[in-house]
Coordinates of C-alpha atoms and ligand atoms in Angstrom, one line a residue:
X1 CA 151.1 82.5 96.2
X2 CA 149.4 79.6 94.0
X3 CA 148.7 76.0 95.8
X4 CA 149.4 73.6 93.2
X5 CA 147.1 70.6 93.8
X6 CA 146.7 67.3 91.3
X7 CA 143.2 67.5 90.9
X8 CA 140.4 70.0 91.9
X9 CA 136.7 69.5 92.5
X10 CA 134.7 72.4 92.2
X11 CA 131.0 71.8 94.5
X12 CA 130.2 69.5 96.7
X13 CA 126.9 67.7 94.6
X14 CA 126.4 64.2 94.5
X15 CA 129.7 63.4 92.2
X16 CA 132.2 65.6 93.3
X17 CA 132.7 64.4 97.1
X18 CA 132.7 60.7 96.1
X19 CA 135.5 61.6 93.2
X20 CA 137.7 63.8 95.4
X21 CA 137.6 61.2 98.0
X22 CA 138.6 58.2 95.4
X23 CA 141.5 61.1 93.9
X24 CA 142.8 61.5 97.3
X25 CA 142.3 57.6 97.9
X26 CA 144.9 57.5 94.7
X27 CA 147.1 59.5 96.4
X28 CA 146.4 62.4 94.1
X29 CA 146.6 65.8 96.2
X30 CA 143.0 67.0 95.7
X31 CA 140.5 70.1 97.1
X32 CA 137.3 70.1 97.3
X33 CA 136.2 73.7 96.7
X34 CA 132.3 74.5 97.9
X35 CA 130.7 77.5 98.2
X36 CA 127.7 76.9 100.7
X37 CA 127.1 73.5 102.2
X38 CA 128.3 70.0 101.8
X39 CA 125.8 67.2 100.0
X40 CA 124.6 70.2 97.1
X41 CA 121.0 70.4 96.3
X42 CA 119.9 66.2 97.3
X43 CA 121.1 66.7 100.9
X44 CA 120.3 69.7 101.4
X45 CA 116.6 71.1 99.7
X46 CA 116.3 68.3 97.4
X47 CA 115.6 64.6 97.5
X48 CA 116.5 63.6 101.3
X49 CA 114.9 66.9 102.4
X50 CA 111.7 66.3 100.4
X51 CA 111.4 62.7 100.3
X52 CA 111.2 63.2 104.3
X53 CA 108.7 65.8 104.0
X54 CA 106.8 63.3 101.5
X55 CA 106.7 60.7 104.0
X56 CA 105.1 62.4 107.1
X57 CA 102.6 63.7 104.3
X58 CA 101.7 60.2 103.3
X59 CA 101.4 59.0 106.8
X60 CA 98.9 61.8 107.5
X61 CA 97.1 60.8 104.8
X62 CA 97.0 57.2 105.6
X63 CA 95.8 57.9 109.0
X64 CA 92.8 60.0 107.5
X65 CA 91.9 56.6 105.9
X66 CA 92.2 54.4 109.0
X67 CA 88.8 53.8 109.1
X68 CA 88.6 52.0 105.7
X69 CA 91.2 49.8 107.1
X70 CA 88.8 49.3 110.7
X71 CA 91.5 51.3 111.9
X72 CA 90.6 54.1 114.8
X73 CA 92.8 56.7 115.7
X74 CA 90.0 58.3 118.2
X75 CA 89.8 61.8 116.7
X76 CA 91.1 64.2 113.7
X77 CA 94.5 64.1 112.3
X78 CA 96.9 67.4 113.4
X79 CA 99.6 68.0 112.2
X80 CA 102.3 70.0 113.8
X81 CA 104.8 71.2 111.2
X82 CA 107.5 72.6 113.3
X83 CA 108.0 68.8 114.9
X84 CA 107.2 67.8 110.8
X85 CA 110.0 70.2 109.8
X86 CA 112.4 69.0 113.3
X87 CA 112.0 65.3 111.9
X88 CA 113.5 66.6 108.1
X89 CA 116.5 68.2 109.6
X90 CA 117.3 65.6 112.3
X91 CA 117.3 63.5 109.2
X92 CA 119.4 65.9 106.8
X93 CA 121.6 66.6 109.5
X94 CA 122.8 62.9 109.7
X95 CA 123.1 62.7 106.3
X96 CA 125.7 66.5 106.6
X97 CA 127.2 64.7 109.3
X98 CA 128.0 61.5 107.8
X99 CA 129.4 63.2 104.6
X100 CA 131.5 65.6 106.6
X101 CA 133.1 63.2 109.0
X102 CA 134.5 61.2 105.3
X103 CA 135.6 64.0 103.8
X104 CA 137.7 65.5 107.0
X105 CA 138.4 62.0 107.8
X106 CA 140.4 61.7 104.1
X107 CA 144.4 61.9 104.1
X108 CA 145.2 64.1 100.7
X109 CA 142.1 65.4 100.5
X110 CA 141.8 69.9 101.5
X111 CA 138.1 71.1 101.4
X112 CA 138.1 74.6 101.0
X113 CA 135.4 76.8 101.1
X114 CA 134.2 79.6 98.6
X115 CA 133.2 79.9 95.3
X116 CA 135.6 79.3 92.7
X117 CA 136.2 81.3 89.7
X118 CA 138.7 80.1 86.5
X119 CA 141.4 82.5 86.2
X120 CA 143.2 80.4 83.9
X121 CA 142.8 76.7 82.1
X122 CA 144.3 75.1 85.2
X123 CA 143.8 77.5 87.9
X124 CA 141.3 78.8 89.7
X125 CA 140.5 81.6 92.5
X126 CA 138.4 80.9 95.8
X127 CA 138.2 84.6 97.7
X128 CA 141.8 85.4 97.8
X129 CA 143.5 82.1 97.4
X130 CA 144.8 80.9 94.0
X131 CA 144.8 77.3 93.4
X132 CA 146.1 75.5 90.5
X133 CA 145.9 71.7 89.0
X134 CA 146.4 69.7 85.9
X135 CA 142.5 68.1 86.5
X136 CA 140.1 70.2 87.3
X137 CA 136.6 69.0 87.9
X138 CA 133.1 70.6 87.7
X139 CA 130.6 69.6 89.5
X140 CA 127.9 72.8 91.2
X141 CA 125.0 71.5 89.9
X142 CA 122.0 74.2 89.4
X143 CA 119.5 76.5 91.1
X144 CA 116.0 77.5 90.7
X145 CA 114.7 79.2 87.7
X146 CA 113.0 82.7 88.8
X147 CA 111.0 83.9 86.1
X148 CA 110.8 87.8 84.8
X149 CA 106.7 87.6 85.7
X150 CA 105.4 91.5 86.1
X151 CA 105.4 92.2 90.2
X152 CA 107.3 89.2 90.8
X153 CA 109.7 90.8 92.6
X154 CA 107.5 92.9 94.8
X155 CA 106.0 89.7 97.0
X156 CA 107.7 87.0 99.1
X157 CA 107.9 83.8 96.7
X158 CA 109.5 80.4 98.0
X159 CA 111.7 78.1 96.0
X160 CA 112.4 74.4 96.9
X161 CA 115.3 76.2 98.8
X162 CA 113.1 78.6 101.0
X163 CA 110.6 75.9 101.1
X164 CA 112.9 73.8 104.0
X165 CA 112.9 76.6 106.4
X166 CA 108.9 76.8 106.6
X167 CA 107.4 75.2 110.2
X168 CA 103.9 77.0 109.6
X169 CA 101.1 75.4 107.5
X170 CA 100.5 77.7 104.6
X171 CA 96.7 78.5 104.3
X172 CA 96.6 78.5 101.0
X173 CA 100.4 77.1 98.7
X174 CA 99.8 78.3 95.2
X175 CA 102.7 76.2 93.3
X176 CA 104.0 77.7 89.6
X177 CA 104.8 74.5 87.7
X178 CA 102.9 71.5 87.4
X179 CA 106.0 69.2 86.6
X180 CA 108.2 66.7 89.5
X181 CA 109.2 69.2 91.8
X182 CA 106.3 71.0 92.1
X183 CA 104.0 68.3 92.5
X184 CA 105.6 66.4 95.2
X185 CA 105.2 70.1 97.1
X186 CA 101.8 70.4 96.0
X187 CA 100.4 66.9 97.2
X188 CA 102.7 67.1 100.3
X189 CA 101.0 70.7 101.4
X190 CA 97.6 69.1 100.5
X191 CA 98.4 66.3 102.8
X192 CA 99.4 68.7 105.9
X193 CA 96.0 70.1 105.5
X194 CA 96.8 73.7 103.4
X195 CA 94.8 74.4 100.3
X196 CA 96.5 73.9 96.8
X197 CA 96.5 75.1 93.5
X198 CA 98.7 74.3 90.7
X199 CA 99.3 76.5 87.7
X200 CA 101.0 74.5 84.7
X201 CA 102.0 76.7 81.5
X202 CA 101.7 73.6 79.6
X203 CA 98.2 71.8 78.2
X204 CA 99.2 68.9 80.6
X205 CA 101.0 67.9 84.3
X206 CA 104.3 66.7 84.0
X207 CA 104.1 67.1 79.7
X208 CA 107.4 65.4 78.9
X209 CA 105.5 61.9 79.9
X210 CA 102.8 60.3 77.8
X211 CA 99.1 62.2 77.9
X212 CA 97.6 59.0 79.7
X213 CA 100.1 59.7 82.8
X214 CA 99.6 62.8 82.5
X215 CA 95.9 62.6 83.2
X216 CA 96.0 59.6 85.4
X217 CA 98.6 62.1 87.5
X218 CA 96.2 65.2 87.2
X219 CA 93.6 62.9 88.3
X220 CA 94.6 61.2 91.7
X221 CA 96.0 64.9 92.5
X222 CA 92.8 66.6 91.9
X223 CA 90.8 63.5 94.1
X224 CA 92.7 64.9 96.9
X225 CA 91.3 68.6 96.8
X226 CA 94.3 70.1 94.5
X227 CA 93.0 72.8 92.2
X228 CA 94.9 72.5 88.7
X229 CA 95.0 75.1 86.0
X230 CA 96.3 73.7 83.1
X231 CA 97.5 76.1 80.1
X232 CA 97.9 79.3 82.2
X233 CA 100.0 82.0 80.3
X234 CA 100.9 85.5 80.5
X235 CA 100.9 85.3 84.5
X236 CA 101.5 88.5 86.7
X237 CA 102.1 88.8 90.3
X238 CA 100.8 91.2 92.6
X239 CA 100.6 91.1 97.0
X240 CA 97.8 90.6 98.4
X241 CA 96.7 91.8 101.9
X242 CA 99.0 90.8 104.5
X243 CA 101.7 88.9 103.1
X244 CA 99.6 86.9 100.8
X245 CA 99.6 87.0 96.8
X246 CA 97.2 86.9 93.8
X247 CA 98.5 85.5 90.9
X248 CA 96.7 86.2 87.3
X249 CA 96.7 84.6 84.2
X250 CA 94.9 83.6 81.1
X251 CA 93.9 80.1 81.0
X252 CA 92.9 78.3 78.0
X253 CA 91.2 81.7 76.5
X254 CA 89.8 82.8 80.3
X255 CA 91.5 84.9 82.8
X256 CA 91.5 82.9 86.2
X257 CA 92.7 85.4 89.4
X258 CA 94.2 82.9 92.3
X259 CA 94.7 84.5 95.7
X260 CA 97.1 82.6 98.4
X261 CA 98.8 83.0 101.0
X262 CA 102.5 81.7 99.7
X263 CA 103.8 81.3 96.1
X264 CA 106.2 78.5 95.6
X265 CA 108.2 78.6 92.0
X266 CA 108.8 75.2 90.9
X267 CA 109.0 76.4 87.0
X268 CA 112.0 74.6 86.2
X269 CA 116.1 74.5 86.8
X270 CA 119.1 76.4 85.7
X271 CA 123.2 75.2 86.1
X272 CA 125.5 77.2 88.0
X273 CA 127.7 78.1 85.3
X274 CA 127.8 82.3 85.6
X275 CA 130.6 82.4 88.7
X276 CA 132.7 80.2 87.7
X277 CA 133.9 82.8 84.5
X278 CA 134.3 79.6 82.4
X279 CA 135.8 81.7 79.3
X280 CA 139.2 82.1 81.5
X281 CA 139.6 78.1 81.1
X282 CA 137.8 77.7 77.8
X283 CA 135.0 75.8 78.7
X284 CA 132.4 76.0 76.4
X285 CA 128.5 76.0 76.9
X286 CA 125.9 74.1 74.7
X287 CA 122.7 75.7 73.4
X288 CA 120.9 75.2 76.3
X289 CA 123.3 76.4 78.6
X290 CA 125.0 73.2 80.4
X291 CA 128.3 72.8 80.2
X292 CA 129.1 70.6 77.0
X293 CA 130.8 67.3 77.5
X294 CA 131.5 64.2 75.4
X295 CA 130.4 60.7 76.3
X296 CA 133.1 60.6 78.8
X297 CA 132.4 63.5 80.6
X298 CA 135.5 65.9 78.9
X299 CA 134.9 69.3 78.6
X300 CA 135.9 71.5 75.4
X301 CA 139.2 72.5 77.3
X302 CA 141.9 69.5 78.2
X303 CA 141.8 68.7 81.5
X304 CA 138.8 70.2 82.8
X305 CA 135.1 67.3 83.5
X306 CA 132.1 68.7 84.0
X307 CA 129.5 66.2 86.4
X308 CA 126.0 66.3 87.5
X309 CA 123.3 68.8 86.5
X310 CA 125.7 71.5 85.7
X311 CA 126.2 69.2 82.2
X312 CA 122.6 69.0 81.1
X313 CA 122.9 65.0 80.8
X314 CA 120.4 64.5 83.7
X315 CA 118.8 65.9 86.6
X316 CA 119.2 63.7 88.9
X317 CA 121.4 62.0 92.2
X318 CA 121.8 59.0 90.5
X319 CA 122.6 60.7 87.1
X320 CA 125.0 62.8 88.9
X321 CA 126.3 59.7 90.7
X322 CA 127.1 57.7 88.0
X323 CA 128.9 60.7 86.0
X324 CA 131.4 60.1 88.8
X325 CA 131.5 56.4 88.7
X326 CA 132.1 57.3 84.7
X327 CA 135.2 59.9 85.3
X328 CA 136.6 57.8 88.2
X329 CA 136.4 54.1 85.9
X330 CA 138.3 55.9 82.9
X331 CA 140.7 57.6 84.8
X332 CA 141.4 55.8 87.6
X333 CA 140.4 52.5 86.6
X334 CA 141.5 51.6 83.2
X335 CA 137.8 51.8 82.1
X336 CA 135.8 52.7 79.0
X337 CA 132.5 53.7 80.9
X338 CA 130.4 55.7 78.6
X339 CA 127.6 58.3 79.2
X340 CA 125.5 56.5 76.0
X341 CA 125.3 53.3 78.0
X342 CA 123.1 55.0 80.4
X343 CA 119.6 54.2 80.4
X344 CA 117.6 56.8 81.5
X345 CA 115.4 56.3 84.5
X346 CA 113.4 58.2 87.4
X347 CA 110.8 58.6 89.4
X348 CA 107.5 61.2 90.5
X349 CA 107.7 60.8 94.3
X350 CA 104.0 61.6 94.7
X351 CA 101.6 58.9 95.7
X352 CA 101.3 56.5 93.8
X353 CA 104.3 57.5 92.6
X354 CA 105.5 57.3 89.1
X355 CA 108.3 55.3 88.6
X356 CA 109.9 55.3 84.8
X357 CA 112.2 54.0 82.1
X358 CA 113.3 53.8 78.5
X359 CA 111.5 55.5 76.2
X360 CA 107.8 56.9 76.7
X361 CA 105.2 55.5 74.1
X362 CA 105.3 58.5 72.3
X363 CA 108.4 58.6 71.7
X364 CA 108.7 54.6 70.5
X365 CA 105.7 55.8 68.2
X366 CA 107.7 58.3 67.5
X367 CA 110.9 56.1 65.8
X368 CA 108.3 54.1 63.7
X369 CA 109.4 50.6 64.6
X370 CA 107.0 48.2 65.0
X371 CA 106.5 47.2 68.9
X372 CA 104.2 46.0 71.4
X373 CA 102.4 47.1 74.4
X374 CA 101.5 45.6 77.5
X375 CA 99.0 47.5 80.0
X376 CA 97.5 46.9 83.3
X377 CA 95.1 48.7 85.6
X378 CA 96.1 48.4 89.5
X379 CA 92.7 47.7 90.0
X380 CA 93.7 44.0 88.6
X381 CA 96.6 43.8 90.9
X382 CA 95.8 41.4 93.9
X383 CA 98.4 43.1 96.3
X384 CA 97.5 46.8 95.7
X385 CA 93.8 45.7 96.3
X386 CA 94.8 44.4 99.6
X387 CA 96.4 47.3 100.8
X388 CA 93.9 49.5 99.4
X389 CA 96.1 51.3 96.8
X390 CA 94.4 50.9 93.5
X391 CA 95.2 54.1 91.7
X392 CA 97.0 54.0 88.4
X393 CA 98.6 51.8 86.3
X394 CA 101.7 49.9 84.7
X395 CA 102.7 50.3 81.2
X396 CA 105.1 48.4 79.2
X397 CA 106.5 48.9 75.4
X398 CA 108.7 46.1 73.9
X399 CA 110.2 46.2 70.3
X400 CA 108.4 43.4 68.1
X401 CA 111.4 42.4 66.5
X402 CA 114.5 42.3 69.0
X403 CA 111.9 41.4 71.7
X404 CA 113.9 44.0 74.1
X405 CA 111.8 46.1 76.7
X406 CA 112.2 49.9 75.3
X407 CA 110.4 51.3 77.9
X408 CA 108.1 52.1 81.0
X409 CA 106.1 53.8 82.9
X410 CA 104.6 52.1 86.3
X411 CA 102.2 54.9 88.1
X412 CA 101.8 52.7 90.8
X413 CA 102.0 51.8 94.7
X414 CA 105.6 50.6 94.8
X415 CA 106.1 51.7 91.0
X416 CA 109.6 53.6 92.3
X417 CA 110.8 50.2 93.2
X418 CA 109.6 47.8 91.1
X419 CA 110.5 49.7 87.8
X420 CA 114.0 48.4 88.3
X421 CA 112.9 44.8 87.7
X422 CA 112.5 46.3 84.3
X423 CA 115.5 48.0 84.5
X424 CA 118.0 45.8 85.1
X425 CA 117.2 43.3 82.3
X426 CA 117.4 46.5 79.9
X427 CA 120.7 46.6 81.4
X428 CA 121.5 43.2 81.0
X429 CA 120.3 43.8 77.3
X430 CA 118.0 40.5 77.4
X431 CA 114.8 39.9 75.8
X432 CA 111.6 40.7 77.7
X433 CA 111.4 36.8 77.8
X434 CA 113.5 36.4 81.0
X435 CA 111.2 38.5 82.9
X436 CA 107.5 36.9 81.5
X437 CA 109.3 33.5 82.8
X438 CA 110.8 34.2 85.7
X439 CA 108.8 33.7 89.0
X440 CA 108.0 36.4 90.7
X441 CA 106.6 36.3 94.8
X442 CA 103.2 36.1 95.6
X443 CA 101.6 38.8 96.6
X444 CA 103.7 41.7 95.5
X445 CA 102.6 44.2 93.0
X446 CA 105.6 42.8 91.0
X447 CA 103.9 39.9 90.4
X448 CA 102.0 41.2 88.4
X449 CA 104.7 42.9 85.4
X450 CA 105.3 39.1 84.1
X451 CA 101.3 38.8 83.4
X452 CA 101.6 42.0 81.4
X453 CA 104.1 40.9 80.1
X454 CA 102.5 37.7 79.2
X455 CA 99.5 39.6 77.6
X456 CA 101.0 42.4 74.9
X457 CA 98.7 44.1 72.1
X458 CA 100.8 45.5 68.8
X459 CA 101.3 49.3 69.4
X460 CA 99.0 50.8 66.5
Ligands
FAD501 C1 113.2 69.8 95.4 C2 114.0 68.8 94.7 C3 113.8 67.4 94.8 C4 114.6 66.5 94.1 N1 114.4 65.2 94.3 C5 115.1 64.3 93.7 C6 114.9 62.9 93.8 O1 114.0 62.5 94.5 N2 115.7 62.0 93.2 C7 116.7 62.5 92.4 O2 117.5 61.6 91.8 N3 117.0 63.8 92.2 C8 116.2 64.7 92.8 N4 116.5 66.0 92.7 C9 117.6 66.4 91.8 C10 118.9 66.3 92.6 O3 118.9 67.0 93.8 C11 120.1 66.8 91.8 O4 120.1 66.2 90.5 C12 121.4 66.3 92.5 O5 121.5 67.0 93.7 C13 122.6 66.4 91.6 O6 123.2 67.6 91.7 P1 124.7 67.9 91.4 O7 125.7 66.8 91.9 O8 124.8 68.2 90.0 O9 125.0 69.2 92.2 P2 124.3 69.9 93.4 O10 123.7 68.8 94.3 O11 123.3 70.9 93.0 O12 125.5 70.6 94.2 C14 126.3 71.5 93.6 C15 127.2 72.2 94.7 O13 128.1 73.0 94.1 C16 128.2 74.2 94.9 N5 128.7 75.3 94.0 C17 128.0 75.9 93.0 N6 128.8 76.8 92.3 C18 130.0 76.8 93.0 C19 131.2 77.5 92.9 N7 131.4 78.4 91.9 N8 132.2 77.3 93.7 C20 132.1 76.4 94.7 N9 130.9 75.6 94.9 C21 129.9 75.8 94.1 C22 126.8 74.4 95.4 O14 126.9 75.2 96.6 C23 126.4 73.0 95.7 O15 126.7 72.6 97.0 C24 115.7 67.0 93.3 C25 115.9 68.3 93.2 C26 115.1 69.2 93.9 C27 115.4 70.7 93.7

């Protein structure tokens, strides 16, 4: 027997419980379908997980400095990572528990669990249930890339999945992939005291950014002890003693051998398109593999959405987040909310993290329109000298003639939060004059983005 439902959300990731909740809230009859655990990839083994991790790594670290601050904590810093790893899923867990209670606590709203399947364009199969709707939506985000590397398969590797049930200290983490995920893990591990070394296929860290991030980045990573190979290619696999691993490959015209004792694959992300057997509804994918969808989030076949990471349009909560507040504006709403009127914006969680906007340089360089460019070392920043946090720096690029802020990039202590300064009068589509007059608190390290802003250089 089919259960006929109004809508259908297919995964649990950061759009689909907040749109089956407003659905039911409509008094639309709507299931939830999820195949593993509530909260997807954020709640689970991505941000909340690892922004936890991140900050008992940074408070080891800060307590290795004390004594710069004339700070004594009578002894060495320990760390015990099964109380490090207790604090992450005490933390995760009330985040599960929070996001549970609402959705058992919704009236229209059936979560059901499996993995669904399209057996039709407005039906679907979970185990041996059929269910069937007029609005189906898609949101089951993506996975880790495992990559076909000779011996690969013959040694214990770790993703940022297996990475959350570790409570040991790894002697020695050799991290695959020298971009946002795998450097948070890298300076984390460094931080709880393992050794690290960073294989990156590219010629940079982190190479969608500009090439002065990238080194600033490679930099303050390599202060703290990580090794980084930069243009490693051909790489094989092969264990190593007991449970450990050597990893070769040939970098920049020399064959380098690493030997570790865990391997952590952080070499990019895939969407989980394959099980849902999206040819039975007509969905179609794009080049790259995401499910295609226009600026409001349709997918080729009427009726079905496609949110999150699953649609290529971003990688991230917030991305994933808004796609919903897009879908649930148009249809529920009355709205016109677009996907174009985005802005694009994240951040590097390592520290100083990297918090960024717009466009990169390179890429305004890239468009040919003339435009200006405002720099500044934290060194010159009053606050981050006071709290002894000097690496890095803030970069700004403005377009001469509209005078609008097209983009940056703000490697910096607070640079996560203070990017949004920047943001929001993108947003507000205002000339970068409103912030270079508006006055800003003293001392903050925010302070400081109207006197860049007050001292730009054309962008030759
Ligand atoms: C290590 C790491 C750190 C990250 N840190 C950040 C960060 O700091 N900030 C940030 O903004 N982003 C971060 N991200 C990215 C962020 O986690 C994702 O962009 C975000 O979770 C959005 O995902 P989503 O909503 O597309 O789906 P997901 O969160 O991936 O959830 C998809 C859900 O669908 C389920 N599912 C899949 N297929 C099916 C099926 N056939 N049937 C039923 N259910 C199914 C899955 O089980 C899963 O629960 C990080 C990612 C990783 C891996």
């Amino acid at each position: 027997m089919t259960r006929q439902f109004d809508a259908i959300v297919i995964g649990s990731g950061q759009a689909g419980p907040s749109l089956a909740v407003r659905l039911a809230q409509a008094g639309l009859a709507t299931a939830l379908v999820e195949r593993e655990h509530l909260g997807g990839t954020c709640v689970n083994d991505g941000c909340i997980p690892t922004k936890t991790l991140i900050a008992s790594a940074r408070v080891a670290h800060m307590a290795r400095r004390a004594a710069e601050y004339g700070v004594s904590i009578g002894g060495p810093v320990a760390v015990d990572m099964a109380a490090v790893k207790a604090r992450k899923d005490r933390i995760v867990q009330a985040s599960l528990d929070s996001l549970t209670g609402w959705i058992r606590g919704t009236r229209n709203l059936d979560l059901i669990w499996g993995s669904a399947r399209f057996t039709g364009p407005h039906e679907i199969a979970v185990g041996d249930e059929t269910l069937s709707a007029p609005r189906i939506f898609i949101n089951t985000g993506g996975r880790p890339v495992v990559p076909d590397w000779p011996g690969l398969s013959e040694i214990p590797y770790l993703t940022n999945t297996s990475m959350m049930a570790l409570d040991i200290l790894p002697r020695h983490l050799i991290v695959a992939g020298g971009s946002y995920i795998g450097l948070e893990f890298a300076q984390m591990y460094r931080r709880f005291g393992s050794e690290v070394t960073v294989l990156e296929y590219a010629d940079r860290l982190i190479a969608r950014e500009d090439a002065d991030v990238s080194d600033a980045v490679c930099d303050i990573l390599t202060a703290e002890g990580i090794t980084v190979h930069l243009g490693a290619r051909d790489l094989t696999v092969a264990p190593q003693g007991a449970g450990g691993v050597q990893l070769a490959a040939a970098v920049r015209g020399r064959s380098v051998v690493v030997t570790g004792s865990h391997l952590l694959l952080a070499v990019g992300r895939r969407p989980n398109v394959e099980e849902l057997k999206l040819g039975a509804a007509g969905v179609k994918l794009d080049a790259r593999g995401f499910i295609a969808v226009d600026d409001q989030l349709r997918t080729s076949a009427e009726g079905i959405w496609a949110m999150g990471d699953v649609n290529g349009q971003g990688a991230f909560t917030h991305t994933a987040y808004n796609d919903y507040e897009i879908v649930a504006a148009n249809l529920l709403d009355g709205g016109s909310r677009r996907l174009s009127d985005r802005i694009p914006a994240y951040a590097l969680f390592t520290d100083p993290p990297l918090g960024r906007v717009g466009m990169t340089e390179a890429e305004v360089r890239a468009t040919g329109r003339p435009a200006l460019k405002g720099q500044l070392p934290m060194t010159r920043v009053g606050r981050a000298r006071e709290r002894g946090e000097t690496l890095g720096f803030m970069k700004v690029l403005i377009d001469r003639e509209t005078r609008l802020i097209l983009g940056a990039a703000l490697l910096c202590v607070e640079g996560d939060e203070i990017v949004h300064s920047l943001l929001d009068v993108m947003a507000a589509k205002a000339p970068y004059d409103v912030i270079r007059h508006s006055v800003h608190i003293h001392p903050t390290v925010s302070e400081l983005i109207p006197t860049m802003l007050g001292d730009l250089r054309p962008l030759e």
